[in-house]
XYZ file of C-alpha atoms in Angstrom:
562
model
C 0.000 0.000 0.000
C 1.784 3.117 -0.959
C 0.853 6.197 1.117
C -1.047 8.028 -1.594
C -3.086 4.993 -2.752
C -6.444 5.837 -1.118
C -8.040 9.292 -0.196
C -9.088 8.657 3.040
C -12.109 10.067 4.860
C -9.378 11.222 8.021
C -6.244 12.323 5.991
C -8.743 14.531 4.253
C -10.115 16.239 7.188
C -6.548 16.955 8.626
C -5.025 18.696 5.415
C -7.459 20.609 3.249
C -7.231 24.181 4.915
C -5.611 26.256 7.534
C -8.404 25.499 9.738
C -7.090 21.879 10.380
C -3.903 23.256 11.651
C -4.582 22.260 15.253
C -5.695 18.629 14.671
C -2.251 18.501 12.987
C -1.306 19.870 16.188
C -2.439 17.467 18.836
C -1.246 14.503 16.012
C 2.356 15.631 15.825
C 2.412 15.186 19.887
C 1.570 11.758 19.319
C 3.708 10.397 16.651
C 2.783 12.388 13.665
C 5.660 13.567 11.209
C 4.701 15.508 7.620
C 4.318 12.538 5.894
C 1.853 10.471 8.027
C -0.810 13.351 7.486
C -1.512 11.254 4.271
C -1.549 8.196 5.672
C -4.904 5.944 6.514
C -5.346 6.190 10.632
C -6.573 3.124 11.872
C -7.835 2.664 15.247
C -6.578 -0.696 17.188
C -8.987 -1.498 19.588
C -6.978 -3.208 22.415
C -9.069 -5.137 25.131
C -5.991 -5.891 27.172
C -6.656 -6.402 30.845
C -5.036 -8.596 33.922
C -8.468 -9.084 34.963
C -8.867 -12.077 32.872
C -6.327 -14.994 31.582
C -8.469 -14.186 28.176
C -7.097 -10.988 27.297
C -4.075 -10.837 29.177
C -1.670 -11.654 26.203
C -3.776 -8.865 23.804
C -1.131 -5.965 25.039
C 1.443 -8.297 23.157
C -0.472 -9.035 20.180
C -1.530 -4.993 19.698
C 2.145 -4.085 19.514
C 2.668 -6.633 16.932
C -0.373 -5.022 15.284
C 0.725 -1.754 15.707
C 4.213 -2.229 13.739
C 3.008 -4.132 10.977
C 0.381 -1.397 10.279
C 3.300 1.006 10.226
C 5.029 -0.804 7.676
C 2.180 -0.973 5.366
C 1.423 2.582 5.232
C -0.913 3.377 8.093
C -0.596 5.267 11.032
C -2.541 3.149 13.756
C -3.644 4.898 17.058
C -4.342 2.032 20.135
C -6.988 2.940 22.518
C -8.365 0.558 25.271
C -11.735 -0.786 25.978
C -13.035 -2.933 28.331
C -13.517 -6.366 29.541
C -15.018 -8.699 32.658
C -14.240 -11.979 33.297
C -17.345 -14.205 32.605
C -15.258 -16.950 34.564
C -14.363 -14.984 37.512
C -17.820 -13.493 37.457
C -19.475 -16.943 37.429
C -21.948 -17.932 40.121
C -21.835 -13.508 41.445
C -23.756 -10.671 41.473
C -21.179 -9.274 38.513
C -22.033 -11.506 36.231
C -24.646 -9.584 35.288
C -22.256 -7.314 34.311
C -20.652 -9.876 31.527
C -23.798 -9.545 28.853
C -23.962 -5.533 29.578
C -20.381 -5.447 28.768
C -21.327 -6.421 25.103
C -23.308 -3.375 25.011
C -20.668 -1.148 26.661
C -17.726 -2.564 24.458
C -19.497 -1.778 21.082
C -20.693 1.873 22.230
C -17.387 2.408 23.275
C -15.591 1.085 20.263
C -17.688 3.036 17.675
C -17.645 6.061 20.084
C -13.873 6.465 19.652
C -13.932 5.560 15.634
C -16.418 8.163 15.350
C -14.859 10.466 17.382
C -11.512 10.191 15.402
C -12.644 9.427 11.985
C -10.705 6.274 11.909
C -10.214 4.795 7.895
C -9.970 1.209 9.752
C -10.605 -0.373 12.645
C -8.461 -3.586 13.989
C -10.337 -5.172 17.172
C -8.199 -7.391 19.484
C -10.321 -9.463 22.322
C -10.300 -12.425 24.012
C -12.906 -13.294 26.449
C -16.654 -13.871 25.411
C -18.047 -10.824 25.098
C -15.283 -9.062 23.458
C -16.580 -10.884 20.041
C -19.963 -10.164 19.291
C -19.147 -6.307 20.840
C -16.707 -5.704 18.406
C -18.894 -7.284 15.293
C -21.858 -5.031 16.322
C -19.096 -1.943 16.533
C -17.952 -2.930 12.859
C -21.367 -3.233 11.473
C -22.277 0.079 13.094
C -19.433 1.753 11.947
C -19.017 0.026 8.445
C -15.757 1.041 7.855
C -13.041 -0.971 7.216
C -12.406 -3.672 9.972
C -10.992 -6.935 11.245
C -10.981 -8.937 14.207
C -7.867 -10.485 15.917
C -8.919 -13.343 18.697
C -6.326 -13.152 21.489
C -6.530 -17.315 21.290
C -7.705 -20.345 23.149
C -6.029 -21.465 26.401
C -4.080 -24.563 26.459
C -5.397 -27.660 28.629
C -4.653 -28.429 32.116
C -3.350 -31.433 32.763
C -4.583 -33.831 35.723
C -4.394 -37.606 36.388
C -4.224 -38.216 32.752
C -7.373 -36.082 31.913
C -7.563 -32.522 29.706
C -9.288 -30.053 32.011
C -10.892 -26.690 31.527
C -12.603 -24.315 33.595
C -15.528 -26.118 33.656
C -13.699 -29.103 35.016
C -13.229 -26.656 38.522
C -17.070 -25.852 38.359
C -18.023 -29.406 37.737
C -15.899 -30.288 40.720
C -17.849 -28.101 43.431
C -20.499 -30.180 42.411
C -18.973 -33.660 42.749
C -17.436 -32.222 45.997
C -20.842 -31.510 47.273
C -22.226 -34.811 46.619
C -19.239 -36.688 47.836
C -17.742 -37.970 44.851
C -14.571 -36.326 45.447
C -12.484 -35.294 48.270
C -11.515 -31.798 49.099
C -7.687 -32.383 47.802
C -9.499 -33.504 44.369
C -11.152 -31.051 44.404
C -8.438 -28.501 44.893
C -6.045 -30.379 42.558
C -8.137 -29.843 39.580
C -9.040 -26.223 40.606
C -4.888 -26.140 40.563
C -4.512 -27.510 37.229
C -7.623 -25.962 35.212
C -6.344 -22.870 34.166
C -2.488 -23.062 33.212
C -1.927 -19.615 31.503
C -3.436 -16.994 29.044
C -6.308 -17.766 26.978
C -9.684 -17.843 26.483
C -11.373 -20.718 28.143
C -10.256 -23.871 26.091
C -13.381 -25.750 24.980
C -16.157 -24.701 22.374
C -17.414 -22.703 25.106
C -18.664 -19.055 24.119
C -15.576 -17.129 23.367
C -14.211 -20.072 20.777
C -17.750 -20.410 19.638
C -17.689 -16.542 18.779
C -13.997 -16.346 17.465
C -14.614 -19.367 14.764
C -18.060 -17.541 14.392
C -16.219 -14.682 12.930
C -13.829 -16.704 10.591
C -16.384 -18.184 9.215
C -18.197 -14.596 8.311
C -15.315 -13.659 6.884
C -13.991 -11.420 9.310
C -11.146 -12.257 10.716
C -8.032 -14.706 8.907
C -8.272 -18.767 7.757
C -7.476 -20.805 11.278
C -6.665 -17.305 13.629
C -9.825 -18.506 15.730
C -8.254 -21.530 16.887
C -4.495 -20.913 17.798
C -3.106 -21.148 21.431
C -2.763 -17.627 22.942
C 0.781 -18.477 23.981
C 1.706 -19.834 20.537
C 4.231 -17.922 18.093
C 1.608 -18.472 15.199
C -1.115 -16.026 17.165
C 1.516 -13.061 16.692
C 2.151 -14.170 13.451
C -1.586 -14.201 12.864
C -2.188 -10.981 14.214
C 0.560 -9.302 11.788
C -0.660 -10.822 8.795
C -4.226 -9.198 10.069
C -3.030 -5.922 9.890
C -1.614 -6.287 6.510
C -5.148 -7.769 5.821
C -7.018 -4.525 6.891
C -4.667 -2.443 5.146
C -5.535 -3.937 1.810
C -8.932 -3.822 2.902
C -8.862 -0.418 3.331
C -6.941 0.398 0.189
C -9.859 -1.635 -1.398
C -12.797 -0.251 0.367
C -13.671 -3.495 1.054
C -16.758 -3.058 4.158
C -17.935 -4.602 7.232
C -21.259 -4.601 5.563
C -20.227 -6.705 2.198
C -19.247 -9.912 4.576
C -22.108 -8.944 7.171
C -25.431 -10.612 4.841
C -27.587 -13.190 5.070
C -25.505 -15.841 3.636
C -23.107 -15.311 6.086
C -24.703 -15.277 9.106
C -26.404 -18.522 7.781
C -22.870 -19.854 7.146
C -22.267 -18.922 10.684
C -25.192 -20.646 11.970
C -23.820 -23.387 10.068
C -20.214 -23.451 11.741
C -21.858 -23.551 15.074
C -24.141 -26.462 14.682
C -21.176 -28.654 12.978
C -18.812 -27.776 15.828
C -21.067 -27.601 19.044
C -20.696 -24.547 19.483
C -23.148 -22.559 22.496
C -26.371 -21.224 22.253
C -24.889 -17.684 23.625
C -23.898 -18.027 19.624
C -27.829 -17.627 18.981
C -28.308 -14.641 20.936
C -25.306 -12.945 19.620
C -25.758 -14.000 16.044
C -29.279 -12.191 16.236
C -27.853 -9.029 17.881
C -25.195 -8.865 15.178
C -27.089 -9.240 12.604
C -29.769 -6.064 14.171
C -26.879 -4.090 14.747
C -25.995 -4.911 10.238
C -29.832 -4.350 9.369
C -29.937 -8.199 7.981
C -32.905 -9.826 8.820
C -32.331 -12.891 11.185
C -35.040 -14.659 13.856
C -34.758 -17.556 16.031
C -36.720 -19.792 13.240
C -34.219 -19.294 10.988
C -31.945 -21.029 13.125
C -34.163 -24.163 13.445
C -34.267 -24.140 10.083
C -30.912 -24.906 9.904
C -30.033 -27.180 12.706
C -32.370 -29.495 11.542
C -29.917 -29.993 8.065
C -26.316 -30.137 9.718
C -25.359 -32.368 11.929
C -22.685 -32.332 14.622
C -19.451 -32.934 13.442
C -16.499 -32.213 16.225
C -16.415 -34.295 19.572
C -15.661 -31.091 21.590
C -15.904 -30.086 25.204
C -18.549 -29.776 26.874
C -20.906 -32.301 25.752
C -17.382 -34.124 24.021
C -13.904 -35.179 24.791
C -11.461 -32.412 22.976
C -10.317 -28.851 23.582
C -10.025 -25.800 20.634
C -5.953 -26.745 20.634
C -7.070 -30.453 19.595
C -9.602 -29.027 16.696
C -6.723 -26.959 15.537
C -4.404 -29.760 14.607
C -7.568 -31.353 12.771
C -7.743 -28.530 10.598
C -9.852 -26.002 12.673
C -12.629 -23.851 11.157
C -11.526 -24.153 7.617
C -11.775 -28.039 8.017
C -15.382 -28.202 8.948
C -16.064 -25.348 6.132
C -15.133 -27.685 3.466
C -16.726 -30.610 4.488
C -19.853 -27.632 5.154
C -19.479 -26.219 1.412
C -19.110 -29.449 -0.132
C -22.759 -30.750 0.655
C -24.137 -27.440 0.259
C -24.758 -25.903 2.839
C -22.420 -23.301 3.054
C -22.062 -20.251 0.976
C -19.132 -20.049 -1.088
C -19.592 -16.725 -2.747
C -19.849 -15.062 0.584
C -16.914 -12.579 0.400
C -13.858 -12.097 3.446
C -12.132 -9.450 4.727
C -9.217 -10.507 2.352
C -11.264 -9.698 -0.968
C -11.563 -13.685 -1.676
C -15.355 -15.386 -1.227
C -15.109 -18.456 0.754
C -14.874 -20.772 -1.582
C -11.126 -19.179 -2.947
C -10.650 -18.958 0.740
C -11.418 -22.493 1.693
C -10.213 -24.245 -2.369
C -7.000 -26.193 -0.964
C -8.540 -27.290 1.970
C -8.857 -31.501 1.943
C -12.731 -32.046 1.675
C -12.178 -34.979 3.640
C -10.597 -34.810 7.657
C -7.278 -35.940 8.517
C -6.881 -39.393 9.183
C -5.701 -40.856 12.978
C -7.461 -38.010 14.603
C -11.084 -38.801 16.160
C -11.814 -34.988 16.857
C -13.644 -34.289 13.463
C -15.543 -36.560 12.342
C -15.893 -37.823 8.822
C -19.564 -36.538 7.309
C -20.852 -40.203 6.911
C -20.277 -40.531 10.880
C -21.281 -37.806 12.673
C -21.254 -37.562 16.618
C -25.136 -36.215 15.884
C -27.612 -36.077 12.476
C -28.748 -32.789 13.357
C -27.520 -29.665 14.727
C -27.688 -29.659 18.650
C -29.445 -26.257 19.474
C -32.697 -26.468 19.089
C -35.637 -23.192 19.114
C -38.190 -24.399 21.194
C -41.988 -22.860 21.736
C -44.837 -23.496 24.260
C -47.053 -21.778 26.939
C -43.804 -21.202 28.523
C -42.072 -19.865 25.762
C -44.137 -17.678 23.132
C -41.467 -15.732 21.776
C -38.923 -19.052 22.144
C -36.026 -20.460 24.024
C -33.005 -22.103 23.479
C -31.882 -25.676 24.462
C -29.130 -27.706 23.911
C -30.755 -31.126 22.654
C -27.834 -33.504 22.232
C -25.123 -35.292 24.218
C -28.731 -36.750 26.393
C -29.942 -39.701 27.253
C -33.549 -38.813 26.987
C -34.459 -35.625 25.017
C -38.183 -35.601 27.259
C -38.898 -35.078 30.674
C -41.906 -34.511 32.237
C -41.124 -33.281 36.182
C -42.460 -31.295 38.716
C -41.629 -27.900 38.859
C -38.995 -26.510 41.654
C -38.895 -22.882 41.284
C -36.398 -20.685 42.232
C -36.452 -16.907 41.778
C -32.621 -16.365 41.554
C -29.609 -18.582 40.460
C -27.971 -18.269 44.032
C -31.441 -20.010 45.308
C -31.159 -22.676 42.879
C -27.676 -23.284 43.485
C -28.288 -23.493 47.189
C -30.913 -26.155 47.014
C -28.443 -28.717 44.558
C -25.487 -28.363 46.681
C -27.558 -29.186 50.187
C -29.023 -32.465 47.936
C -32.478 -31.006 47.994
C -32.968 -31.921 44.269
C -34.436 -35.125 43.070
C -34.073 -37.213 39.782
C -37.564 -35.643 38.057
C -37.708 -32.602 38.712
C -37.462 -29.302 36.347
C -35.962 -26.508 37.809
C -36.917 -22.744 37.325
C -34.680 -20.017 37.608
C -36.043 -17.331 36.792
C -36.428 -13.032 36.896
C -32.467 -13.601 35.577
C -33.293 -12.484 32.136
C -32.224 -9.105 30.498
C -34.549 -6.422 31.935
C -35.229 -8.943 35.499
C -31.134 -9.766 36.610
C -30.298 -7.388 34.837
C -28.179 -8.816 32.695
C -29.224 -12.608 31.747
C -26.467 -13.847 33.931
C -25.444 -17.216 33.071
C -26.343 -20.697 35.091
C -22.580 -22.404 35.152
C -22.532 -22.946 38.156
C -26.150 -24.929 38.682
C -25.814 -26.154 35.850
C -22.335 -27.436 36.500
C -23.223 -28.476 40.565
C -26.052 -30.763 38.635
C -23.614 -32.414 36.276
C -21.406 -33.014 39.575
C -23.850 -34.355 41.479
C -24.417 -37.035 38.765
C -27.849 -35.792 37.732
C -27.159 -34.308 34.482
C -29.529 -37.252 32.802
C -32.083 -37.123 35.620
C -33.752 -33.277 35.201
C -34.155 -30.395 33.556
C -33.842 -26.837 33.980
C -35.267 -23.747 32.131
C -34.569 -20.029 32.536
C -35.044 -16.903 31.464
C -30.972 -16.054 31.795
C -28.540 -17.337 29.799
C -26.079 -20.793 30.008
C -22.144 -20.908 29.710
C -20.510 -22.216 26.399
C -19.375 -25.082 29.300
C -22.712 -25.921 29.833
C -24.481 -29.680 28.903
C -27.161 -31.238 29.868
C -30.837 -31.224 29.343
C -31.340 -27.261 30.070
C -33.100 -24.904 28.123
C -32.429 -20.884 28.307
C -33.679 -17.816 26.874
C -37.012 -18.261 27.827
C -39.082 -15.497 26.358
C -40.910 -13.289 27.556
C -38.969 -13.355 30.267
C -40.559 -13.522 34.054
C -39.463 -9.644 34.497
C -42.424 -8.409 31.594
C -45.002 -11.108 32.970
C -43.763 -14.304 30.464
C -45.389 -17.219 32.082
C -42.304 -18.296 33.501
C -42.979 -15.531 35.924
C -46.422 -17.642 36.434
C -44.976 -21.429 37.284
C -45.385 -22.281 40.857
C -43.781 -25.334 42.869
C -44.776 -28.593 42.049
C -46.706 -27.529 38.672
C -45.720 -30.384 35.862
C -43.535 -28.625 33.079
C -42.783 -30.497 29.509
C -39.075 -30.050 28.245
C -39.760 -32.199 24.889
C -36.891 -31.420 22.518
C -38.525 -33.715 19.793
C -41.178 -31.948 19.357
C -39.376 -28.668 20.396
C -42.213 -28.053 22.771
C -41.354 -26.195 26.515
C -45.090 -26.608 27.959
C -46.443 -25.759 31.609
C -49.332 -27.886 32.300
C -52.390 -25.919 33.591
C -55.574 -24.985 31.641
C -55.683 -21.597 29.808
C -58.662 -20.489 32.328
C -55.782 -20.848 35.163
C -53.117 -19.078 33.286
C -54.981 -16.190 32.615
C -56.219 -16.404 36.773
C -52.628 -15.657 37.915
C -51.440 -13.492 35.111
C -54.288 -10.871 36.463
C -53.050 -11.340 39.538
C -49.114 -11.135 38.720
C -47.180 -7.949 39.535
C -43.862 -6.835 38.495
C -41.153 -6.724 40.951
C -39.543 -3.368 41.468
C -36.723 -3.065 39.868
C -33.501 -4.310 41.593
C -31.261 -1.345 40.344
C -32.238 2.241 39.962
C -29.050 4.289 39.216
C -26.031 3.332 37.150
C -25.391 1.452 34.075
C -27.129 -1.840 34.924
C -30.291 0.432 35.771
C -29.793 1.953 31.755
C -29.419 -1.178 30.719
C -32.610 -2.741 32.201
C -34.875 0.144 30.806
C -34.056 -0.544 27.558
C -32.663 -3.637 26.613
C -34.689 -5.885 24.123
C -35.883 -9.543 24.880
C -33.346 -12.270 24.462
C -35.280 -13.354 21.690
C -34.126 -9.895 19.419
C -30.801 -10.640 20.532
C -30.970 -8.829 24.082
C -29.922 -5.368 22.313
C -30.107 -1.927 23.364
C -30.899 0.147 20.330
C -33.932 -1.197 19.082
């Protein structure tokens, strides 16, 4: 890229008349010389924090970024933005900070490009959120963008098994029902989390990163590399060459941001496993873009991909396992090949997806059992199913596979926060049969949707991950398995009938026929919805108090510029 090649929207604001003379100003005590006036500026978006093992290699990986953008002609100013740690957040009252800070991350992302008339945007993050808030930024902004994932953790290593997070959440719950001792227990909480990185299953932030490959948004097989590898850097280098071509070329958020691409990315998930937090964001990304996406659509497409990568949770491999398979680009072969993936859909690199993905072996390696082959799938069909019902009008999300039964029909227990629910599981209170309600945890009623891990998780380690159900109006962790089913809308804070379920009612969780059913007559719903009142609301100053007062329902994608 030569440093005249492209009249930029910034370089012509700072040098056509005397009245820009003070921009140039406050840019020469930054960096600026003569020269660079003419240059693209492109903002790096750097999500580097200690608070989290996700993001704490991005400071790294932005310098990298920052030097190769030099050396192809742009000037590139790094600004921060923010980031909580769904992990460390898990089970508290912050975690209903972890979906807000989706919201907060793409304000403040497009707030700064605006600000600064950037020419390009390069977005580095690492833990879950930091994905879908930097897509919704780039489709807001529609200017020249891609996305660097800081990478995936590498496994912990104990008594011969891979562990992850989740294997120290899991553990409470074994703990708790006596399975393990307390020096188990501490061993794997020891061992789970060895160094930087995103949390190392298809859990939400690897679910999000390959997410964005696969819309063409970030590079071929970035979305799986170890943080701590030399290939990430690499990666991230070859990235900012990427977005300076991009620029050069005009080539727009918006162009890769369609409909065939978010069905490719629907796609991606189902073949890999990825979580239903994928659903939610997938529909606020796509709001954010203007394409038109509902929860239907993915139905629609679950029901013709099936499952093809034995992955953690519901599986046996980590993201650094899938890598050596052949990653994203692997499964979007074997995807394209029986059509049902769109290979005209165009990348951040100019090429569609089919140039992209054209020396890529339609076929998995051999003498690796962590793709499958397509004529032996671990599952037919996709395994996140849209389910509807009396207790879900606007629809929920469940996780359907990786069950022994896809049905149960259980008394309710209901529980009107997760701290309640998680109480009752670890003092044994629960019983094979039953379907537990957590609810008033959705968007407007946590605020925040927090997500059930650690129920979820206590269930699974007290060996009743078969034996019930659960529903909510919150969200679930990427970690999460089991026969659980989130997203429940309306949610209980706007009157849904979840709000409505009382102890001991019989609820339906029938993933067959997609059907999430509370079983009283109509004559008795409508009895205690005149009755119902809504609870005040738990915050009334501060950003979780915005959020509440205008965030969407989960089932739009849980935004907050409708």
């Amino acid at each position: 890229m030569t440093e005249q090649s492209v009249p930029t929207r910034r370089s012509e604001m700072i040098t056509k008349g005397v009245q820009r003379t003070p921009n140039r100003a406050m840019l020469r005590a930054v960096g600026f010389e003569d020269a660079d006036f003419n240059k693209p500026i492109v903002g790096v978006a750097n999500g580097y924090s200690t608070i989290t093992p996700c993001n704490i290699g991005l400071d790294g990986l932005a310098a990298r970024a920052m030097d190769e953008l030099r050396k192809v002609g742009t000037m590139p100013q790094v600004f921060g933005t923010i980031t909580v740690s769904d992990g460390i957040s898990m089970g508290t009252e912050g975690m209903k900070l972890s979906l807000i800070s989706r919201e907060v991350i793409a304000d403040s992302i497009e707030t700064v490009c605006r600000a600064q008339c950037m020419d390009g945007l390069l977005a580095l993050g690492g833990c879950d959120k930091n994905m879908p808030g930097a897509m919704i930024a780039f489709a807001r902004l529609n200017i020249p963008a891609i996305f660097v994932y800081g990478g995936t953790i590498k496994p912990g290593h104990y008594k011969g098994r891979d562990l992850t997070v989740v294997s120290a959440f899991e553990a409470v719950g074994e703990y708790s029902a006596h399975r393990i001792d307390e020096n188990e227990l501490l061993e794997v909480e020891r061992h789970s989390c060895p160094g930087a990185g995103a949390c190392g299953g298809m859990y939400t932030a690897n679910t999000m990163s390959s997410v964005i490959e696969a819309m063409g948004l970030s590079l071929p097989y970035s979305s799986t590399m170890a943080a701590e590898d030399p290939e990430k850097a690499d990666s991230t280098a070859a990235s900012a060459a990427a977005l300076a071509r991009a620029i050069e070329h005009q080539i727009l958020p918006r162009q890769m941001l369609t409909r065939k691409a978010f069905e490719n990315a629907i796609a991606l998930v189902m073949a890999v496993g990825g979580s239903t937090n994928a659903v939610l964001h997938l529909l606020a990304i796509a709001h954010a873009a203007e394409v038109p996406l509902v929860l239907d659509d993915v139905e629609t497409i679950r029901k013709k991909v099936p499952v093809l990568c034995d992955l953690k949770p519901s599986g046996r491999f980590v993201i650094t396992d899938f890598h050596r398979a052949g990653g994203v680009p692997q499964v979007m072969r074997m995807l394209l090949d029986h059509g049902l993936l769109h290979g005209d859909a165009l990348t951040i690199t100019g090429q569609t997806v089919g140039e992209v993905l054209v020396r890529v072996p339609g076929r998995p390696p051999s003498g690796q059992e962590v793709i499958r082959d397509w004529d032996n799938p671990i599952h037919p069909h996709g395994h996140l199913a849209i389910l509807h019902g009396n207790l879900a009008t606007e629809g929920a999300v469940a996780k359907i596979t990786g069950v022994k039964s896809p049905k149960i029909t259980g008394p309710a227990r209901v529980f009107d926060s997760e701290e309640a629910c998680l109480e009752a599981i670890l003092a044994g209170s629960i019983r094979a049969g039953d379907v537990l309600v957590i609810r008033y945890e959705g968007p407007r009623g946590g605020p925040g949707m927090r997500e059930m891990l650690a129920p979820t998780s206590a269930i699974i380690g007290a060996g009743l991950g078969d034996a019930v159900g659960l529903i909510t109006d919150g969200r679930f962790s990427g970690g999460t398995h089991g026969l659980v089913v989130g997203h429940v809308a309306p949610e209980a804070a706007v009157g849904g009938t979840i709000a409505l379920v009382q102890e001991n009612d019989t609820i339906t969780i029938d993933a067959d026929t997609l059907r999430l059913h509370l079983h009283i007559t109509d004559d008795e719903l409508k009895r205690r919805r005149a009755i119902w009142r809504p609870p005040q609301m738990r915050y009334t100053t501060g950003v979780m108090a915005k959020y509440a007062k205008v965030v969407s329902s989960s089932s739009k994608g849980a935004v907050t510029d409708l």
